[in-house]
Amino acid sequence: APTPELSKDVKLKEVSGILLQAATADSWSKIQTFEAKPDDLLICTYPKSGTTWIQEIVDMIEQNGDVEKCQRAIIQHRHPFIEWARPPQPSGVEKANTMTAPRILRTHLPTQLLPPSFWEKNCKFLYVARNAKDCMVSYYHFQRMSQVLPDPGTWEEYFETFINGKVSWGSWFDHVKGWWKIRDKHQILFIFYEDIKRDPKHEIQKVMQFMGKNLDEAVLDKIVQETSFEKMKENPMTNRSTVPKSVMDQSISPFMRKGTVGDWKNHFTVAQNERFDEIYREKMKGTSIRFSMEL
Ligand code: A3P
């Protein structure tokens, strides 16, 4: 008889009320005591908010638009993922520790879980936010194909899971509100996925200035082209095609899935949308952050 498909039974673990991957929770003290350096740049996002996109943009800026240099390694290896742990492979902290300064690192952690050293060393933070509805849709499809995150269940089930923040890295609402609230108290550049989509050159220019770089118009135009969804979907260094099927099964849903603003309209029912808007108003009361839900 054929071997039945192994159904994935991935359990997350809580750290201070936030669900994280078990291996991350298990190495929490090593993550918390991570030593930042003053010239670190930390890319911060809630999952599925365009992390890979901004990483490629940042690397292209750092390499002065040199495509070959950006091909030196897959994107996951270029910027250590601070809270990432998957023994026996080297952890994000270990990779960062062996990297020469100035370092570019990345995280999905909410502000309250960030290793304190980042604040103490007054590092630069680049936060990218994406509207909640598109984030939810993207995360749903990601959890369907990821073999290291829990099965999302049906879309109806996932709707509740996401709203209640019962996903890895916690609540979208709290994450975004937390980073937004402190944006003027630290060296934080806070940008939006929707704005990069609408006017990539303008946003890339902001990132460039934040990084203290100065590139020609022609280089900026090249970065815009090279970091388009279409290019990054074909690029083996960014599209996760080298990740084994046992980690990501892209036959279920590709990592570079759609890359658009407003795909939520193809997923939310009218009733779900009304309910979401109501919950959104409640949870986002008192914050001045505003998102584009379509372009
Ligand atoms: P979709 O699932 O909506 O397509 P992350 O890197 O944080 O995991 O985010 C993944 C999301 O960013 C996916 O969204 C992916 O398609 C999108 N993305 C990746 N590269 C992009 C690009 N160059 N332009 C627009 N969206 C991109």
mmCIF file of C-alpha atoms and ligand atoms in Angstrom:
data_model
loop_
_atom_site.group_PDB
_atom_site.id
_atom_site.type_symbol
_atom_site.label_atom_id
_atom_site.label_comp_id
_atom_site.label_asym_id
_atom_site.label_seq_id
_atom_site.Cartn_x
_atom_site.Cartn_y
_atom_site.Cartn_z
ATOM 1 C CA ALA A 1 0.000 0.000 0.000
ATOM 2 C CA PRO A 2 1.262 3.515 -0.701
ATOM 3 C CA THR A 3 2.641 5.394 2.292
ATOM 4 C CA PRO A 4 0.076 7.941 3.402
ATOM 5 C CA GLU A 5 1.142 11.577 3.222
ATOM 6 C CA LEU A 6 2.584 12.581 6.546
ATOM 7 C CA SER A 7 0.313 15.257 7.909
ATOM 8 C CA LYS A 8 2.387 17.978 9.484
ATOM 9 C CA ASP A 9 2.031 18.364 13.186
ATOM 10 C CA VAL A 10 4.001 21.487 13.948
ATOM 11 C CA LYS A 11 3.635 23.004 17.397
ATOM 12 C CA LEU A 12 4.496 26.582 18.210
ATOM 13 C CA LYS A 13 5.629 27.661 21.671
ATOM 14 C CA GLU A 14 4.814 30.822 23.578
ATOM 15 C CA VAL A 15 7.403 33.326 24.718
ATOM 16 C CA SER A 16 5.809 36.059 26.858
ATOM 17 C CA GLY A 17 2.456 35.343 25.261
ATOM 18 C CA ILE A 18 3.756 35.403 21.667
ATOM 19 C CA LEU A 19 3.774 32.180 19.643
ATOM 20 C CA LEU A 20 7.113 31.385 18.064
ATOM 21 C CA GLN A 21 8.648 28.369 16.426
ATOM 22 C CA ALA A 22 9.602 25.803 19.056
ATOM 23 C CA ALA A 23 13.328 25.864 18.261
ATOM 24 C CA THR A 24 13.310 29.653 18.619
ATOM 25 C CA ALA A 25 11.543 29.460 21.976
ATOM 26 C CA ASP A 26 13.996 26.771 23.090
ATOM 27 C CA SER A 27 17.011 28.975 22.396
ATOM 28 C CA TRP A 28 15.403 32.116 23.766
ATOM 29 C CA SER A 29 18.147 33.094 26.225
ATOM 30 C CA LYS A 30 20.758 33.013 23.451
ATOM 31 C CA ILE A 31 18.544 35.233 21.313
ATOM 32 C CA GLN A 32 17.800 37.714 24.093
ATOM 33 C CA THR A 33 21.467 38.146 24.932
ATOM 34 C CA PHE A 34 22.442 38.773 21.324
ATOM 35 C CA GLU A 35 24.959 41.596 21.116
ATOM 36 C CA ALA A 36 24.150 44.197 18.537
ATOM 37 C CA LYS A 37 26.764 46.587 17.142
ATOM 38 C CA PRO A 38 26.162 50.310 16.696
ATOM 39 C CA ASP A 39 26.404 50.089 12.907
ATOM 40 C CA ASP A 40 23.931 47.198 12.547
ATOM 41 C CA LEU A 41 20.939 47.775 10.302
ATOM 42 C CA LEU A 42 18.006 45.596 11.301
ATOM 43 C CA ILE A 43 15.251 44.866 8.785
ATOM 44 C CA CYS A 44 12.028 44.391 10.739
ATOM 45 C CA THR A 45 8.735 43.050 9.449
ATOM 46 C CA TYR A 46 5.669 41.112 10.447
ATOM 47 C CA PRO A 47 5.743 37.862 8.420
ATOM 48 C CA LYS A 48 4.600 38.144 4.797
ATOM 49 C CA SER A 49 4.978 41.901 4.633
ATOM 50 C CA GLY A 50 7.600 41.942 1.892
ATOM 51 C CA THR A 51 10.691 40.970 3.894
ATOM 52 C CA THR A 52 12.417 39.295 0.962
ATOM 53 C CA TRP A 53 11.590 42.237 -1.275
ATOM 54 C CA ILE A 54 13.082 44.832 1.073
ATOM 55 C CA GLN A 55 16.092 42.569 1.716
ATOM 56 C CA GLU A 56 16.851 42.476 -2.006
ATOM 57 C CA ILE A 57 16.350 46.254 -2.243
ATOM 58 C CA VAL A 58 18.677 46.866 0.701
ATOM 59 C CA ASP A 59 21.316 44.516 -0.678
ATOM 60 C CA MET A 60 21.141 46.123 -4.138
ATOM 61 C CA ILE A 61 21.657 49.526 -2.487
ATOM 62 C CA GLU A 62 24.496 48.199 -0.337
ATOM 63 C CA GLN A 63 26.178 46.693 -3.433
ATOM 64 C CA ASN A 64 25.678 49.903 -5.446
ATOM 65 C CA GLY A 65 23.394 48.128 -7.907
ATOM 66 C CA ASP A 66 25.857 45.339 -8.679
ATOM 67 C CA VAL A 67 23.630 42.401 -9.661
ATOM 68 C CA GLU A 68 26.477 39.889 -9.614
ATOM 69 C CA LYS A 69 27.318 40.702 -6.020
ATOM 70 C CA CYS A 70 23.691 40.204 -5.055
ATOM 71 C CA GLN A 71 23.947 36.752 -6.632
ATOM 72 C CA ARG A 72 26.683 35.749 -4.152
ATOM 73 C CA ALA A 73 24.238 33.814 -1.955
ATOM 74 C CA ILE A 74 20.554 33.071 -1.503
ATOM 75 C CA ILE A 75 18.742 35.883 0.222
ATOM 76 C CA GLN A 76 18.225 33.874 3.443
ATOM 77 C CA HIS A 77 22.013 33.673 3.820
ATOM 78 C CA ARG A 78 22.818 37.296 3.064
ATOM 79 C CA HIS A 79 21.088 38.777 6.124
ATOM 80 C CA PRO A 80 21.087 36.607 9.272
ATOM 81 C CA PHE A 81 17.606 36.043 10.703
ATOM 82 C CA ILE A 82 18.199 36.811 14.387
ATOM 83 C CA GLU A 83 15.606 34.537 16.010
ATOM 84 C CA TRP A 84 15.972 31.692 13.548
ATOM 85 C CA ALA A 85 17.000 28.331 14.964
ATOM 86 C CA ARG A 86 17.013 24.950 13.343
ATOM 87 C CA PRO A 87 19.617 22.716 14.970
ATOM 88 C CA PRO A 88 22.053 21.377 13.923
ATOM 89 C CA GLN A 89 22.338 24.192 11.379
ATOM 90 C CA PRO A 90 23.967 27.382 12.655
ATOM 91 C CA SER A 91 21.394 29.684 14.213
ATOM 92 C CA GLY A 92 20.705 33.263 13.174
ATOM 93 C CA VAL A 93 22.616 34.518 16.209
ATOM 94 C CA GLU A 94 25.618 32.341 15.355
ATOM 95 C CA LYS A 95 25.604 33.513 11.738
ATOM 96 C CA ALA A 96 25.383 37.144 12.801
ATOM 97 C CA ASN A 97 28.248 36.668 15.248
ATOM 98 C CA THR A 98 30.582 35.503 12.485
ATOM 99 C CA MET A 99 29.627 38.340 10.144
ATOM 100 C CA THR A 100 31.882 41.362 9.696
ATOM 101 C CA ALA A 101 30.541 44.869 10.341
ATOM 102 C CA PRO A 102 28.622 46.741 9.085
ATOM 103 C CA ARG A 103 25.975 44.043 9.372
ATOM 104 C CA ILE A 104 22.503 43.906 7.891
ATOM 105 C CA LEU A 105 20.246 41.605 9.894
ATOM 106 C CA ARG A 106 16.574 40.768 9.904
ATOM 107 C CA THR A 107 13.833 39.894 12.342
ATOM 108 C CA HIS A 108 10.081 39.366 12.657
ATOM 109 C CA LEU A 109 10.082 40.035 16.395
ATOM 110 C CA PRO A 110 7.658 42.498 17.966
ATOM 111 C CA THR A 111 9.335 45.411 19.797
ATOM 112 C CA GLN A 112 8.908 43.898 23.257
ATOM 113 C CA LEU A 113 10.770 40.710 22.280
ATOM 114 C CA LEU A 114 13.689 42.327 20.493
ATOM 115 C CA PRO A 115 17.084 41.633 22.093
ATOM 116 C CA PRO A 116 17.628 44.755 24.266
ATOM 117 C CA SER A 117 21.113 45.289 22.867
ATOM 118 C CA PHE A 118 19.596 46.697 19.647
ATOM 119 C CA TRP A 119 18.075 49.572 21.629
ATOM 120 C CA GLU A 120 21.159 50.065 23.787
ATOM 121 C CA LYS A 121 23.424 50.368 20.744
ATOM 122 C CA ASN A 122 21.004 52.742 19.010
ATOM 123 C CA CYS A 123 20.936 50.665 15.812
ATOM 124 C CA LYS A 124 19.067 51.593 12.643
ATOM 125 C CA PHE A 125 15.751 49.828 12.073
ATOM 126 C CA LEU A 126 13.990 49.555 8.736
ATOM 127 C CA TYR A 127 10.377 48.516 9.305
ATOM 128 C CA VAL A 128 8.136 47.465 6.419
ATOM 129 C CA ALA A 129 4.409 47.205 7.100
ATOM 130 C CA ARG A 130 1.767 45.626 4.865
ATOM 131 C CA ASN A 131 -1.998 45.958 5.174
ATOM 132 C CA ALA A 132 -3.552 43.328 7.421
ATOM 133 C CA LYS A 133 -5.871 41.770 4.872
ATOM 134 C CA ASP A 134 -3.198 41.076 2.266
ATOM 135 C CA CYS A 135 -0.887 39.941 5.033
ATOM 136 C CA MET A 136 -3.474 37.454 6.243
ATOM 137 C CA VAL A 137 -4.008 36.065 2.738
ATOM 138 C CA SER A 138 -0.284 35.754 2.127
ATOM 139 C CA TYR A 139 0.314 34.109 5.519
ATOM 140 C CA TYR A 140 -2.529 31.653 4.910
ATOM 141 C CA HIS A 141 -1.011 30.454 1.644
ATOM 142 C CA PHE A 142 2.440 30.411 3.210
ATOM 143 C CA GLN A 143 1.266 28.198 6.067
ATOM 144 C CA ARG A 144 -0.330 25.838 3.534
ATOM 145 C CA MET A 145 3.002 25.285 1.836
ATOM 146 C CA SER A 146 5.431 25.697 4.735
ATOM 147 C CA GLN A 147 6.217 22.399 6.395
ATOM 148 C CA VAL A 148 7.683 24.102 9.456
ATOM 149 C CA LEU A 149 4.603 26.145 10.386
ATOM 150 C CA PRO A 150 1.254 24.718 11.513
ATOM 151 C CA ASP A 151 -1.394 23.810 8.975
ATOM 152 C CA PRO A 152 -3.666 26.859 8.602
ATOM 153 C CA GLY A 153 -6.871 24.808 8.349
ATOM 154 C CA THR A 154 -9.638 26.226 6.195
ATOM 155 C CA TRP A 155 -9.717 29.891 5.231
ATOM 156 C CA GLU A 156 -12.625 30.377 7.673
ATOM 157 C CA GLU A 157 -10.583 28.813 10.464
ATOM 158 C CA TYR A 158 -7.504 30.804 9.604
ATOM 159 C CA PHE A 159 -9.506 34.027 9.676
ATOM 160 C CA GLU A 160 -10.094 33.486 13.419
ATOM 161 C CA THR A 161 -6.552 32.289 14.067
ATOM 162 C CA PHE A 162 -5.058 35.374 12.454
ATOM 163 C CA ILE A 163 -7.421 37.856 14.090
ATOM 164 C CA ASN A 164 -6.630 36.340 17.476
ATOM 165 C CA GLY A 165 -2.896 36.534 16.835
ATOM 166 C CA LYS A 166 -2.518 32.781 17.242
ATOM 167 C CA VAL A 167 0.127 32.640 14.534
ATOM 168 C CA SER A 168 3.876 32.579 14.683
ATOM 169 C CA TRP A 169 5.254 36.004 15.759
ATOM 170 C CA GLY A 170 1.908 36.938 17.253
ATOM 171 C CA SER A 171 -0.751 39.475 16.407
ATOM 172 C CA TRP A 172 -0.396 41.618 13.278
ATOM 173 C CA PHE A 173 -2.232 44.423 15.115
ATOM 174 C CA ASP A 174 0.126 44.512 18.081
ATOM 175 C CA HIS A 175 3.231 44.154 15.898
ATOM 176 C CA VAL A 176 2.421 47.054 13.636
ATOM 177 C CA LYS A 177 1.140 49.286 16.442
ATOM 178 C CA GLY A 178 4.207 48.540 18.547
ATOM 179 C CA TRP A 179 6.745 49.526 15.896
ATOM 180 C CA TRP A 180 4.694 52.520 14.745
ATOM 181 C CA LYS A 181 4.485 53.881 18.268
ATOM 182 C CA ILE A 182 8.243 54.067 18.741
ATOM 183 C CA ARG A 183 9.166 55.174 15.226
ATOM 184 C CA ASP A 184 10.233 58.663 16.320
ATOM 185 C CA LYS A 185 12.071 57.553 19.444
ATOM 186 C CA HIS A 186 14.775 55.575 17.630
ATOM 187 C CA GLN A 187 16.498 55.537 14.251
ATOM 188 C CA ILE A 188 13.550 53.921 12.492
ATOM 189 C CA LEU A 189 12.563 54.230 8.859
ATOM 190 C CA PHE A 190 8.954 53.055 8.680
ATOM 191 C CA ILE A 191 7.703 52.280 5.184
ATOM 192 C CA PHE A 192 4.778 50.477 3.579
ATOM 193 C CA TYR A 193 4.602 47.586 1.119
ATOM 194 C CA GLU A 194 1.833 49.398 -0.741
ATOM 195 C CA ASP A 195 4.005 52.497 -1.185
ATOM 196 C CA ILE A 196 6.908 50.467 -2.566
ATOM 197 C CA LYS A 197 4.451 48.925 -5.006
ATOM 198 C CA ARG A 198 2.998 52.324 -5.971
ATOM 199 C CA ASP A 199 6.253 54.222 -6.354
ATOM 200 C CA PRO A 200 9.248 51.918 -5.942
ATOM 201 C CA LYS A 201 11.838 54.497 -6.940
ATOM 202 C CA HIS A 202 10.647 56.973 -4.342
ATOM 203 C CA GLU A 203 10.696 54.412 -1.534
ATOM 204 C CA ILE A 204 14.027 52.950 -2.644
ATOM 205 C CA GLN A 205 15.459 56.456 -2.549
ATOM 206 C CA LYS A 206 14.244 56.870 1.036
ATOM 207 C CA VAL A 207 15.893 53.603 2.023
ATOM 208 C CA MET A 208 19.090 54.667 0.272
ATOM 209 C CA GLN A 209 19.205 57.946 2.208
ATOM 210 C CA PHE A 210 18.469 56.143 5.444
ATOM 211 C CA MET A 211 21.409 53.823 4.728
ATOM 212 C CA GLY A 212 23.613 56.847 4.154
ATOM 213 C CA LYS A 213 24.221 55.986 0.511
ATOM 214 C CA ASN A 214 24.099 58.122 -2.587
ATOM 215 C CA LEU A 215 23.426 56.402 -5.901
ATOM 216 C CA ASP A 216 22.832 57.775 -9.401
ATOM 217 C CA GLU A 217 19.424 57.891 -11.000
ATOM 218 C CA ALA A 218 20.495 55.167 -13.412
ATOM 219 C CA VAL A 219 21.447 52.861 -10.555
ATOM 220 C CA LEU A 220 18.155 53.553 -8.815
ATOM 221 C CA ASP A 221 16.278 52.706 -12.016
ATOM 222 C CA LYS A 222 18.222 49.476 -12.263
ATOM 223 C CA ILE A 223 17.352 48.584 -8.661
ATOM 224 C CA VAL A 224 13.679 49.230 -9.388
ATOM 225 C CA GLN A 225 13.840 46.824 -12.330
ATOM 226 C CA GLU A 226 15.860 44.123 -10.606
ATOM 227 C CA THR A 227 13.623 44.058 -7.543
ATOM 228 C CA SER A 228 10.327 43.838 -9.433
ATOM 229 C CA PHE A 229 8.115 40.900 -8.536
ATOM 230 C CA GLU A 230 8.567 39.391 -11.995
ATOM 231 C CA LYS A 231 12.380 39.479 -11.734
ATOM 232 C CA MET A 232 12.482 38.211 -8.170
ATOM 233 C CA LYS A 233 10.088 35.376 -8.989
ATOM 234 C CA GLU A 234 12.520 34.132 -11.643
ATOM 235 C CA ASN A 235 15.641 34.762 -9.557
ATOM 236 C CA PRO A 236 16.844 31.536 -7.851
ATOM 237 C CA MET A 237 18.629 33.648 -5.216
ATOM 238 C CA THR A 238 15.325 35.179 -4.087
ATOM 239 C CA ASN A 239 12.519 32.762 -5.032
ATOM 240 C CA ARG A 240 13.340 30.024 -2.467
ATOM 241 C CA SER A 241 13.649 27.427 -5.261
ATOM 242 C CA THR A 242 16.654 25.919 -3.468
ATOM 243 C CA VAL A 243 14.677 25.280 -0.275
ATOM 244 C CA PRO A 244 13.866 21.554 0.025
ATOM 245 C CA LYS A 245 10.275 20.403 -0.354
ATOM 246 C CA SER A 246 10.403 19.106 3.213
ATOM 247 C CA VAL A 247 10.585 22.744 4.346
ATOM 248 C CA MET A 248 8.539 24.528 1.681
ATOM 249 C CA ASP A 249 6.322 22.688 -0.751
ATOM 250 C CA GLN A 250 6.006 25.235 -3.512
ATOM 251 C CA SER A 251 3.845 22.882 -5.567
ATOM 252 C CA ILE A 252 1.123 23.808 -3.038
ATOM 253 C CA SER A 253 1.703 27.559 -3.290
ATOM 254 C CA PRO A 254 4.776 29.387 -4.605
ATOM 255 C CA PHE A 255 6.821 31.592 -2.284
ATOM 256 C CA MET A 256 6.620 34.347 -4.898
ATOM 257 C CA ARG A 257 2.867 33.998 -5.040
ATOM 258 C CA LYS A 258 1.213 37.162 -6.428
ATOM 259 C CA GLY A 259 3.018 40.193 -5.088
ATOM 260 C CA THR A 260 0.033 42.522 -5.403
ATOM 261 C CA VAL A 261 -2.033 44.893 -3.293
ATOM 262 C CA GLY A 262 -5.689 43.910 -2.849
ATOM 263 C CA ASP A 263 -5.595 40.140 -3.334
ATOM 264 C CA TRP A 264 -7.681 40.032 -0.143
ATOM 265 C CA LYS A 265 -10.687 40.869 -2.336
ATOM 266 C CA ASN A 266 -10.373 37.401 -3.875
ATOM 267 C CA HIS A 267 -10.488 35.763 -0.435
ATOM 268 C CA PHE A 268 -12.678 37.743 1.973
ATOM 269 C CA THR A 269 -16.424 37.226 1.781
ATOM 270 C CA VAL A 270 -18.553 40.350 2.230
ATOM 271 C CA ALA A 271 -19.470 39.188 5.739
ATOM 272 C CA GLN A 272 -15.844 38.468 6.649
ATOM 273 C CA ASN A 273 -14.818 41.853 5.364
ATOM 274 C CA GLU A 274 -17.424 43.646 7.469
ATOM 275 C CA ARG A 275 -16.451 41.684 10.535
ATOM 276 C CA PHE A 276 -12.769 42.312 9.914
ATOM 277 C CA ASP A 277 -13.305 46.049 9.525
ATOM 278 C CA GLU A 278 -15.171 46.139 12.811
ATOM 279 C CA ILE A 279 -12.440 44.237 14.656
ATOM 280 C CA TYR A 280 -9.811 46.373 12.955
ATOM 281 C CA ARG A 281 -11.422 49.589 14.200
ATOM 282 C CA GLU A 282 -11.508 48.202 17.702
ATOM 283 C CA LYS A 283 -7.955 46.875 17.748
ATOM 284 C CA MET A 284 -6.409 49.878 15.977
ATOM 285 C CA LYS A 285 -8.225 52.499 18.033
ATOM 286 C CA GLY A 286 -5.904 55.282 19.085
ATOM 287 C CA THR A 287 -3.150 54.678 16.533
ATOM 288 C CA SER A 288 -2.543 57.117 13.693
ATOM 289 C CA ILE A 289 -1.200 54.508 11.271
ATOM 290 C CA ARG A 290 -3.035 54.358 7.922
ATOM 291 C CA PHE A 291 -2.838 51.627 5.287
ATOM 292 C CA SER A 292 -3.775 51.466 1.609
ATOM 293 C CA MET A 293 -6.053 48.506 0.941
ATOM 294 C CA GLU A 294 -5.807 48.898 -2.833
ATOM 295 C CA LEU A 295 -3.784 50.888 -5.335
HETATM 296 P P1 A3P B 1 1.980 37.312 -1.651
HETATM 297 O O1 A3P B 1 1.827 36.025 -0.929
HETATM 298 O O2 A3P B 1 0.828 38.238 -1.438
HETATM 299 O O3 A3P B 1 2.299 37.161 -3.101
HETATM 300 P P2 A3P B 1 7.875 37.849 3.047
HETATM 301 O O4 A3P B 1 9.113 37.977 2.208
HETATM 302 O O5 A3P B 1 7.817 38.825 4.178
HETATM 303 O O6 A3P B 1 7.636 36.441 3.438
HETATM 304 O O7 A3P B 1 6.655 38.316 2.138
HETATM 305 C C1 A3P B 1 6.222 37.535 1.044
HETATM 306 C C2 A3P B 1 5.235 38.337 0.233
HETATM 307 O O8 A3P B 1 5.942 39.380 -0.464
HETATM 308 C C3 A3P B 1 4.539 37.493 -0.822
HETATM 309 O O9 A3P B 1 3.252 38.084 -0.999
HETATM 310 C C4 A3P B 1 5.464 37.734 -2.016
HETATM 311 O O10 A3P B 1 4.895 37.432 -3.257
HETATM 312 C C5 A3P B 1 5.717 39.215 -1.860
HETATM 313 N N1 A3P B 1 6.875 39.676 -2.614
HETATM 314 C C6 A3P B 1 8.114 39.142 -2.668
HETATM 315 N N2 A3P B 1 8.891 39.815 -3.523
HETATM 316 C C7 A3P B 1 8.130 40.827 -4.028
HETATM 317 C C8 A3P B 1 8.362 41.869 -4.988
HETATM 318 N N3 A3P B 1 9.535 42.006 -5.596
HETATM 319 N N4 A3P B 1 7.331 42.709 -5.264
HETATM 320 C C9 A3P B 1 6.141 42.576 -4.665
HETATM 321 N N5 A3P B 1 5.856 41.608 -3.758
HETATM 322 C C10 A3P B 1 6.843 40.739 -3.455
#
